[in-house]
Amino acid sequence: MELNLLVKALNIRNFENGLLDLFPKGLVKGTTHTCLGQETNAVGIISALNKDDIVVSNHRCHGHYLSHTDDYAGLLNEILGKENGVCGGIGGSQHLCFENKFYSNGILGGNTAMSAGMSYALKCKKSKKIVCLFIGDGTLGQGVLYETLNLIGKNKLPILIVVEDNDISQTTETKKVLPGKIENKVKSFEIQTLTLNYPNVFELNKSAKTI
């Protein structure tokens, strides 16, 4: 099992490096944001989920998508704008939908309210599934996130929020624009928090299974 986690992370990295080779050749339709350096995060967390749990991602979604679906061909063809892509070649790198269990949104923070609505629906249906929402530290500057956290905390929704904090938002250091610790902002909404060192795929996977 542990070896499989490493192989999966390596496969995702190779996929992303391949995209970087294709981009300057003009083969990628639109833009693309790789997840290089965050592969173990995607694999460690998502491998702890059930196969039918819902994953909601952002503009840097490739690792999350591949980890949850193993659909390498569908994603590659989508990014290349081909009709046999997972969304017929019209979603591109950032806007994906797969079998009602994976969704991504390219708007910063645009996936937060969407995921809260999904998790609220799951709670109303008394489903055993959960929503796993991936956001970056840059999303902490979006007001919609705090509205979403308020809904999650007040309604005790079945959702796991994963903040991938790489200390930089596009070209701005997070510490220059965000006061205090991220976990404290989430705790203020009475949401349980856990801080992990995401490069270690094994510890991530082990900790995610206990949440």
C-alpha atoms as an extended CHARMM CRD file, in Angstrom:
* protein
*
       211  EXT
         1         1  MET       CA              0.0000000000        0.0000000000        0.0000000000  PROA      1               0.0000000000
         2         2  GLU       CA              2.7640000000        2.4540000000        0.9140000000  PROA      2               0.0000000000
         3         3  LEU       CA              4.6000000000        1.7570000000       -2.3330000000  PROA      3               0.0000000000
         4         4  ASN       CA              1.3810000000        2.4140000000       -4.2590000000  PROA      4               0.0000000000
         5         5  LEU       CA              1.1550000000        5.8740000000       -2.6920000000  PROA      5               0.0000000000
         6         6  LEU       CA              4.6460000000        6.7520000000       -3.8780000000  PROA      6               0.0000000000
         7         7  VAL       CA              4.0250000000        5.3650000000       -7.3660000000  PROA      7               0.0000000000
         8         8  LYS       CA              0.8140000000        7.3510000000       -7.6500000000  PROA      8               0.0000000000
         9         9  ALA       CA              2.5560000000       10.5690000000       -6.5930000000  PROA      9               0.0000000000
        10        10  LEU       CA              5.3700000000        9.9190000000       -9.0790000000  PROA      10              0.0000000000
        11        11  ASN       CA              2.8930000000        9.2700000000      -11.8950000000  PROA      11              0.0000000000
        12        12  ILE       CA              1.1970000000       12.5930000000      -11.1960000000  PROA      12              0.0000000000
        13        13  ARG       CA              4.5260000000       14.4270000000      -11.2160000000  PROA      13              0.0000000000
        14        14  ASN       CA              5.4740000000       12.8300000000      -14.5340000000  PROA      14              0.0000000000
        15        15  PHE       CA              2.0900000000       13.8310000000      -15.9630000000  PROA      15              0.0000000000
        16        16  GLU       CA              2.5790000000       17.4330000000      -14.9030000000  PROA      16              0.0000000000
        17        17  ASN       CA              6.1190000000       17.5900000000      -16.2710000000  PROA      17              0.0000000000
        18        18  GLY       CA              4.7420000000       16.2520000000      -19.5230000000  PROA      18              0.0000000000
        19        19  LEU       CA              2.2460000000       19.1100000000      -19.6480000000  PROA      19              0.0000000000
        20        20  LEU       CA              5.0550000000       21.6230000000      -19.1960000000  PROA      20              0.0000000000
        21        21  ASP       CA              6.7050000000       20.1170000000      -22.2710000000  PROA      21              0.0000000000
        22        22  LEU       CA              3.4860000000       20.3900000000      -24.2930000000  PROA      22              0.0000000000
        23        23  PHE       CA              2.6080000000       23.9510000000      -23.2970000000  PROA      23              0.0000000000
        24        24  PRO       CA              5.3700000000       25.8280000000      -25.1820000000  PROA      24              0.0000000000
        25        25  LYS       CA              4.5400000000       23.7430000000      -28.2610000000  PROA      25              0.0000000000
        26        26  GLY       CA              1.0800000000       25.3150000000      -28.3380000000  PROA      26              0.0000000000
        27        27  LEU       CA             -0.7130000000       22.0040000000      -27.7930000000  PROA      27              0.0000000000
        28        28  VAL       CA             -2.4190000000       22.9850000000      -24.5270000000  PROA      28              0.0000000000
        29        29  LYS       CA             -5.7330000000       24.7620000000      -25.0310000000  PROA      29              0.0000000000
        30        30  GLY       CA             -5.8820000000       27.7890000000      -22.7730000000  PROA      30              0.0000000000
        31        31  THR       CA             -3.7480000000       28.0040000000      -19.6660000000  PROA      31              0.0000000000
        32        32  THR       CA             -2.7750000000       25.3240000000      -17.1850000000  PROA      32              0.0000000000
        33        33  HSD       CA             -1.6470000000       25.2810000000      -13.5450000000  PROA      33              0.0000000000
        34        34  THR       CA              0.3900000000       22.2840000000      -12.4390000000  PROA      34              0.0000000000
        35        35  CYS       CA              0.4650000000       20.8130000000       -8.9370000000  PROA      35              0.0000000000
        36        36  LEU       CA              4.2180000000       20.1840000000       -8.9110000000  PROA      36              0.0000000000
        37        37  GLY       CA              5.4000000000       19.9310000000       -5.3190000000  PROA      37              0.0000000000
        38        38  GLN       CA              1.9240000000       19.1130000000       -3.9970000000  PROA      38              0.0000000000
        39        39  GLU       CA              1.4490000000       15.6210000000       -5.4480000000  PROA      39              0.0000000000
        40        40  THR       CA              1.9260000000       13.8100000000       -2.1530000000  PROA      40              0.0000000000
        41        41  ASN       CA             -0.6920000000       16.0510000000       -0.5860000000  PROA      41              0.0000000000
        42        42  ALA       CA             -3.3070000000       15.0030000000       -3.1330000000  PROA      42              0.0000000000
        43        43  VAL       CA             -2.4110000000       11.3250000000       -2.9310000000  PROA      43              0.0000000000
        44        44  GLY       CA             -2.1040000000       11.1530000000        0.8500000000  PROA      44              0.0000000000
        45        45  ILE       CA             -5.4710000000       12.7770000000        1.5310000000  PROA      45              0.0000000000
        46        46  ILE       CA             -7.5750000000       11.3800000000       -1.2870000000  PROA      46              0.0000000000
        47        47  SER       CA             -6.3180000000        7.8170000000       -0.8170000000  PROA      47              0.0000000000
        48        48  ALA       CA             -7.8840000000        7.9550000000        2.6530000000  PROA      48              0.0000000000
        49        49  LEU       CA            -11.3180000000        8.8080000000        1.2220000000  PROA      49              0.0000000000
        50        50  ASN       CA            -13.9570000000        6.4030000000       -0.0010000000  PROA      50              0.0000000000
        51        51  LYS       CA            -14.1690000000        6.0290000000       -3.7740000000  PROA      51              0.0000000000
        52        52  ASP       CA            -17.6280000000        7.6240000000       -3.9280000000  PROA      52              0.0000000000
        53        53  ASP       CA            -16.8000000000       10.6110000000       -1.7050000000  PROA      53              0.0000000000
        54        54  ILE       CA            -16.9510000000       13.9450000000       -3.5260000000  PROA      54              0.0000000000
        55        55  VAL       CA            -13.7550000000       15.8990000000       -4.1670000000  PROA      55              0.0000000000
        56        56  VAL       CA            -14.0300000000       19.5990000000       -5.0140000000  PROA      56              0.0000000000
        57        57  SER       CA            -10.8690000000       21.2630000000       -6.2720000000  PROA      57              0.0000000000
        58        58  ASN       CA             -9.5760000000       24.5620000000       -7.6020000000  PROA      58              0.0000000000
        59        59  HSD       CA             -7.5730000000       25.8390000000      -10.5830000000  PROA      59              0.0000000000
        60        60  ARG       CA             -4.5960000000       23.6920000000       -9.5170000000  PROA      60              0.0000000000
        61        61  CYS       CA             -6.6150000000       20.5040000000       -9.6850000000  PROA      61              0.0000000000
        62        62  HSD       CA             -4.7190000000       17.9170000000      -11.7380000000  PROA      62              0.0000000000
        63        63  GLY       CA             -3.2380000000       15.9910000000       -8.8050000000  PROA      63              0.0000000000
        64        64  HSD       CA             -6.5750000000       15.8640000000       -7.0140000000  PROA      64              0.0000000000
        65        65  TYR       CA             -8.3420000000       14.7000000000      -10.1650000000  PROA      65              0.0000000000
        66        66  LEU       CA             -5.8480000000       11.9840000000      -11.0160000000  PROA      66              0.0000000000
        67        67  SER       CA             -5.6270000000       10.7430000000       -7.4480000000  PROA      67              0.0000000000
        68        68  HSD       CA             -9.4120000000       10.3880000000       -7.1720000000  PROA      68              0.0000000000
        69        69  THR       CA            -10.2090000000        9.0790000000      -10.6570000000  PROA      69              0.0000000000
        70        70  ASP       CA             -7.0390000000        7.5640000000      -12.2040000000  PROA      70              0.0000000000
        71        71  ASP       CA             -8.3640000000        9.0330000000      -15.4620000000  PROA      71              0.0000000000
        72        72  TYR       CA             -5.0720000000       10.1140000000      -17.0310000000  PROA      72              0.0000000000
        73        73  ALA       CA             -6.2510000000        9.8200000000      -20.6270000000  PROA      73              0.0000000000
        74        74  GLY       CA             -9.4540000000       11.7450000000      -19.9860000000  PROA      74              0.0000000000
        75        75  LEU       CA             -7.6070000000       14.6160000000      -18.3100000000  PROA      75              0.0000000000
        76        76  LEU       CA             -4.8590000000       14.8270000000      -20.9240000000  PROA      76              0.0000000000
        77        77  ASN       CA             -7.3360000000       14.8790000000      -23.7960000000  PROA      77              0.0000000000
        78        78  GLU       CA             -9.3800000000       17.5120000000      -21.9730000000  PROA      78              0.0000000000
        79        79  ILE       CA             -6.3870000000       19.7840000000      -21.5400000000  PROA      79              0.0000000000
        80        80  LEU       CA             -5.5320000000       19.2960000000      -25.2040000000  PROA      80              0.0000000000
        81        81  GLY       CA             -9.0730000000       20.3810000000      -26.1190000000  PROA      81              0.0000000000
        82        82  LYS       CA            -10.1020000000       17.0590000000      -27.6180000000  PROA      82              0.0000000000
        83        83  GLU       CA            -13.6750000000       15.7780000000      -27.7700000000  PROA      83              0.0000000000
        84        84  ASN       CA            -12.7290000000       12.5720000000      -25.9420000000  PROA      84              0.0000000000
        85        85  GLY       CA            -11.6050000000       14.5820000000      -22.9310000000  PROA      85              0.0000000000
        86        86  VAL       CA            -13.4780000000       14.1270000000      -19.6640000000  PROA      86              0.0000000000
        87        87  CYS       CA            -15.5980000000       17.2240000000      -20.3950000000  PROA      87              0.0000000000
        88        88  GLY       CA            -15.5230000000       17.0420000000      -24.1720000000  PROA      88              0.0000000000
        89        89  GLY       CA            -12.5640000000       19.3830000000      -24.3970000000  PROA      89              0.0000000000
        90        90  ILE       CA            -14.4940000000       22.4680000000      -23.2620000000  PROA      90              0.0000000000
        91        91  GLY       CA            -13.5820000000       22.4900000000      -19.5470000000  PROA      91              0.0000000000
        92        92  GLY       CA             -9.8560000000       22.6270000000      -20.0970000000  PROA      92              0.0000000000
        93        93  SER       CA             -7.3230000000       22.4680000000      -17.2940000000  PROA      93              0.0000000000
        94        94  GLN       CA             -9.4150000000       24.0810000000      -14.5470000000  PROA      94              0.0000000000
        95        95  HSD       CA            -13.1020000000       23.2030000000      -14.9540000000  PROA      95              0.0000000000
        96        96  LEU       CA            -13.6630000000       19.4730000000      -14.5930000000  PROA      96              0.0000000000
        97        97  CYS       CA            -16.5640000000       17.1920000000      -13.7410000000  PROA      97              0.0000000000
        98        98  PHE       CA            -16.2840000000       13.4220000000      -13.3830000000  PROA      98              0.0000000000
        99        99  GLU       CA            -19.0400000000       10.9150000000      -12.5010000000  PROA      99              0.0000000000
       100       100  ASN       CA            -20.6450000000       13.1490000000       -9.8560000000  PROA      100             0.0000000000
       101       101  LYS       CA            -17.6520000000       12.6780000000       -7.5790000000  PROA      101             0.0000000000
       102       102  PHE       CA            -15.1340000000       15.2530000000       -8.7870000000  PROA      102             0.0000000000
       103       103  TYR       CA            -15.6000000000       18.9330000000       -9.5650000000  PROA      103             0.0000000000
       104       104  SER       CA            -13.1610000000       21.7990000000      -10.0160000000  PROA      104             0.0000000000
       105       105  ASN       CA            -13.6440000000       25.5380000000      -10.3770000000  PROA      105             0.0000000000
       106       106  GLY       CA            -11.0630000000       27.9870000000      -11.7150000000  PROA      106             0.0000000000
       107       107  ILE       CA            -12.4010000000       30.9950000000       -9.7850000000  PROA      107             0.0000000000
       108       108  LEU       CA            -10.4370000000       31.5850000000       -6.5830000000  PROA      108             0.0000000000
       109       109  GLY       CA            -12.8110000000       30.6600000000       -3.7580000000  PROA      109             0.0000000000
       110       110  GLY       CA            -15.5220000000       29.7320000000       -6.2430000000  PROA      110             0.0000000000
       111       111  ASN       CA            -15.4250000000       26.1170000000       -5.1280000000  PROA      111             0.0000000000
       112       112  THR       CA            -16.0680000000       26.8710000000       -1.4460000000  PROA      112             0.0000000000
       113       113  ALA       CA            -19.7780000000       27.7200000000       -1.4450000000  PROA      113             0.0000000000
       114       114  MET       CA            -20.3640000000       25.0110000000       -4.0340000000  PROA      114             0.0000000000
       115       115  SER       CA            -18.8300000000       22.3770000000       -1.7570000000  PROA      115             0.0000000000
       116       116  ALA       CA            -20.8560000000       23.5700000000        1.2370000000  PROA      116             0.0000000000
       117       117  GLY       CA            -24.0520000000       23.1580000000       -0.7920000000  PROA      117             0.0000000000
       118       118  MET       CA            -23.0600000000       19.6450000000       -1.7770000000  PROA      118             0.0000000000
       119       119  SER       CA            -22.2310000000       18.6570000000        1.7890000000  PROA      119             0.0000000000
       120       120  TYR       CA            -25.5070000000       20.1680000000        3.0320000000  PROA      120             0.0000000000
       121       121  ALA       CA            -27.3710000000       18.0260000000        0.4910000000  PROA      121             0.0000000000
       122       122  LEU       CA            -25.4960000000       14.9310000000        1.6930000000  PROA      122             0.0000000000
       123       123  LYS       CA            -26.4780000000       15.7060000000        5.2800000000  PROA      123             0.0000000000
       124       124  CYS       CA            -30.1240000000       16.1690000000        4.3430000000  PROA      124             0.0000000000
       125       125  LYS       CA            -30.0650000000       12.8190000000        2.5350000000  PROA      125             0.0000000000
       126       126  LYS       CA            -28.3630000000       11.2320000000        5.5670000000  PROA      126             0.0000000000
       127       127  SER       CA            -25.6800000000        9.9730000000        3.2170000000  PROA      127             0.0000000000
       128       128  LYS       CA            -22.4590000000        8.4760000000        4.5310000000  PROA      128             0.0000000000
       129       129  LYS       CA            -20.4460000000       10.3020000000        1.8710000000  PROA      129             0.0000000000
       130       130  ILE       CA            -18.4540000000       13.4360000000        2.5880000000  PROA      130             0.0000000000
       131       131  VAL       CA            -17.1150000000       16.3200000000        0.5310000000  PROA      131             0.0000000000
       132       132  CYS       CA            -13.3750000000       16.9510000000        0.4560000000  PROA      132             0.0000000000
       133       133  LEU       CA            -12.6400000000       20.5680000000       -0.4940000000  PROA      133             0.0000000000
       134       134  PHE       CA             -9.1660000000       21.6580000000       -1.5840000000  PROA      134             0.0000000000
       135       135  ILE       CA             -8.2210000000       25.3300000000       -1.3630000000  PROA      135             0.0000000000
       136       136  GLY       CA             -4.9490000000       27.2460000000       -1.2920000000  PROA      136             0.0000000000
       137       137  ASP       CA             -3.7250000000       29.7750000000        1.2440000000  PROA      137             0.0000000000
       138       138  GLY       CA             -4.5890000000       32.5380000000       -1.2360000000  PROA      138             0.0000000000
       139       139  THR       CA             -8.2840000000       31.7140000000       -0.8040000000  PROA      139             0.0000000000
       140       140  LEU       CA             -8.0930000000       33.1120000000        2.7170000000  PROA      140             0.0000000000
       141       141  GLY       CA             -8.3680000000       36.5490000000        1.0970000000  PROA      141             0.0000000000
       142       142  GLN       CA            -11.7960000000       35.7830000000       -0.3860000000  PROA      142             0.0000000000
       143       143  GLY       CA            -14.9060000000       36.8090000000        1.5380000000  PROA      143             0.0000000000
       144       144  VAL       CA            -16.9870000000       33.9080000000        0.2410000000  PROA      144             0.0000000000
       145       145  LEU       CA            -14.7430000000       31.5120000000        2.1660000000  PROA      145             0.0000000000
       146       146  TYR       CA            -15.7770000000       32.9920000000        5.5120000000  PROA      146             0.0000000000
       147       147  GLU       CA            -19.4550000000       32.8400000000        4.5820000000  PROA      147             0.0000000000
       148       148  THR       CA            -18.8890000000       29.1930000000        3.7060000000  PROA      148             0.0000000000
       149       149  LEU       CA            -17.0530000000       28.4520000000        6.9600000000  PROA      149             0.0000000000
       150       150  ASN       CA            -19.9390000000       30.0110000000        8.8480000000  PROA      150             0.0000000000
       151       151  LEU       CA            -22.4110000000       27.6790000000        7.1230000000  PROA      151             0.0000000000
       152       152  ILE       CA            -20.1910000000       24.6640000000        7.7330000000  PROA      152             0.0000000000
       153       153  GLY       CA            -19.6370000000       25.4280000000       11.4110000000  PROA      153             0.0000000000
       154       154  LYS       CA            -23.2630000000       26.3060000000       12.1400000000  PROA      154             0.0000000000
       155       155  ASN       CA            -24.7130000000       23.2620000000       10.3560000000  PROA      155             0.0000000000
       156       156  LYS       CA            -21.9480000000       20.7770000000       11.2270000000  PROA      156             0.0000000000
       157       157  LEU       CA            -21.6290000000       19.7590000000        7.6110000000  PROA      157             0.0000000000
       158       158  PRO       CA            -19.8400000000       16.5660000000        6.4700000000  PROA      158             0.0000000000
       159       159  ILE       CA            -16.9240000000       18.2650000000        4.7650000000  PROA      159             0.0000000000
       160       160  LEU       CA            -13.1430000000       18.0270000000        4.9860000000  PROA      160             0.0000000000
       161       161  ILE       CA            -11.3710000000       21.2480000000        4.0480000000  PROA      161             0.0000000000
       162       162  VAL       CA             -7.7620000000       20.8650000000        2.9580000000  PROA      162             0.0000000000
       163       163  VAL       CA             -5.7680000000       24.1070000000        2.8370000000  PROA      163             0.0000000000
       164       164  GLU       CA             -2.6560000000       23.6310000000        0.7300000000  PROA      164             0.0000000000
       165       165  ASP       CA             -0.4400000000       26.2990000000        2.2330000000  PROA      165             0.0000000000
       166       166  ASN       CA              2.6730000000       26.8470000000        0.1320000000  PROA      166             0.0000000000
       167       167  ASP       CA              3.3420000000       30.3270000000        1.5800000000  PROA      167             0.0000000000
       168       168  ILE       CA              2.7060000000       32.1250000000       -1.7020000000  PROA      168             0.0000000000
       169       169  SER       CA             -0.3630000000       33.2720000000       -3.6180000000  PROA      169             0.0000000000
       170       170  GLN       CA              0.5580000000       33.5900000000       -7.2820000000  PROA      170             0.0000000000
       171       171  THR       CA              3.4970000000       36.0200000000       -6.8060000000  PROA      171             0.0000000000
       172       172  THR       CA              2.7030000000       37.3960000000       -3.3390000000  PROA      172             0.0000000000
       173       173  GLU       CA              4.0870000000       35.9730000000       -0.1110000000  PROA      173             0.0000000000
       174       174  THR       CA              1.1540000000       34.9980000000        2.0910000000  PROA      174             0.0000000000
       175       175  LYS       CA              2.7440000000       36.4080000000        5.2340000000  PROA      175             0.0000000000
       176       176  LYS       CA              2.6760000000       39.8780000000        3.6610000000  PROA      176             0.0000000000
       177       177  VAL       CA             -1.1000000000       39.9110000000        3.2290000000  PROA      177             0.0000000000
       178       178  LEU       CA             -2.5240000000       37.4610000000        5.7830000000  PROA      178             0.0000000000
       179       179  PRO       CA             -2.3140000000       38.1360000000        9.5410000000  PROA      179             0.0000000000
       180       180  GLY       CA             -2.3590000000       35.3340000000       12.0780000000  PROA      180             0.0000000000
       181       181  LYS       CA             -2.4380000000       31.5740000000       11.5700000000  PROA      181             0.0000000000
       182       182  ILE       CA             -4.7680000000       29.9710000000        9.0550000000  PROA      182             0.0000000000
       183       183  GLU       CA             -5.8960000000       27.2860000000       11.4880000000  PROA      183             0.0000000000
       184       184  ASN       CA             -7.0190000000       29.9070000000       13.9970000000  PROA      184             0.0000000000
       185       185  LYS       CA             -9.3010000000       31.4900000000       11.4140000000  PROA      185             0.0000000000
       186       186  VAL       CA            -10.9820000000       28.1420000000       10.8190000000  PROA      186             0.0000000000
       187       187  LYS       CA            -11.1980000000       27.3000000000       14.5330000000  PROA      187             0.0000000000
       188       188  SER       CA            -13.1730000000       30.4930000000       15.1380000000  PROA      188             0.0000000000
       189       189  PHE       CA            -16.0890000000       28.8760000000       13.3100000000  PROA      189             0.0000000000
       190       190  GLU       CA            -15.9880000000       25.8880000000       15.6930000000  PROA      190             0.0000000000
       191       191  ILE       CA            -14.5100000000       23.6270000000       13.0360000000  PROA      191             0.0000000000
       192       192  GLN       CA            -12.0050000000       20.9780000000       14.1070000000  PROA      192             0.0000000000
       193       193  THR       CA             -8.5400000000       21.6200000000       12.6540000000  PROA      193             0.0000000000
       194       194  LEU       CA             -5.3380000000       19.6630000000       12.1650000000  PROA      194             0.0000000000
       195       195  THR       CA             -2.0080000000       20.9530000000       10.8350000000  PROA      195             0.0000000000
       196       196  LEU       CA              0.1040000000       18.5200000000        8.7880000000  PROA      196             0.0000000000
       197       197  ASN       CA              3.4020000000       18.6070000000        6.9380000000  PROA      197             0.0000000000
       198       198  TYR       CA              2.0290000000       17.5860000000        3.5660000000  PROA      198             0.0000000000
       199       199  PRO       CA              5.2040000000       16.4760000000        1.7350000000  PROA      199             0.0000000000
       200       200  ASN       CA              5.1260000000       13.2090000000        3.7500000000  PROA      200             0.0000000000
       201       201  VAL       CA              2.5510000000       11.1230000000        1.9150000000  PROA      201             0.0000000000
       202       202  PHE       CA              2.4910000000        8.3610000000        4.5400000000  PROA      202             0.0000000000
       203       203  GLU       CA              1.8380000000       10.6380000000        7.4970000000  PROA      203             0.0000000000
       204       204  LEU       CA             -0.7820000000       12.4940000000        5.4890000000  PROA      204             0.0000000000
       205       205  ASN       CA             -2.5750000000        9.3000000000        4.6270000000  PROA      205             0.0000000000
       206       206  LYS       CA             -2.4070000000        7.9900000000        8.1900000000  PROA      206             0.0000000000
       207       207  SER       CA             -3.6740000000       11.2450000000        9.7010000000  PROA      207             0.0000000000
       208       208  ALA       CA             -6.4400000000       11.6740000000        7.1210000000  PROA      208             0.0000000000
       209       209  LYS       CA             -7.8590000000        8.2650000000        8.0120000000  PROA      209             0.0000000000
       210       210  THR       CA             -8.3140000000        9.3420000000       11.6450000000  PROA      210             0.0000000000
       211       211  ILE       CA            -10.2630000000       12.5380000000       10.9080000000  PROA      211             0.0000000000
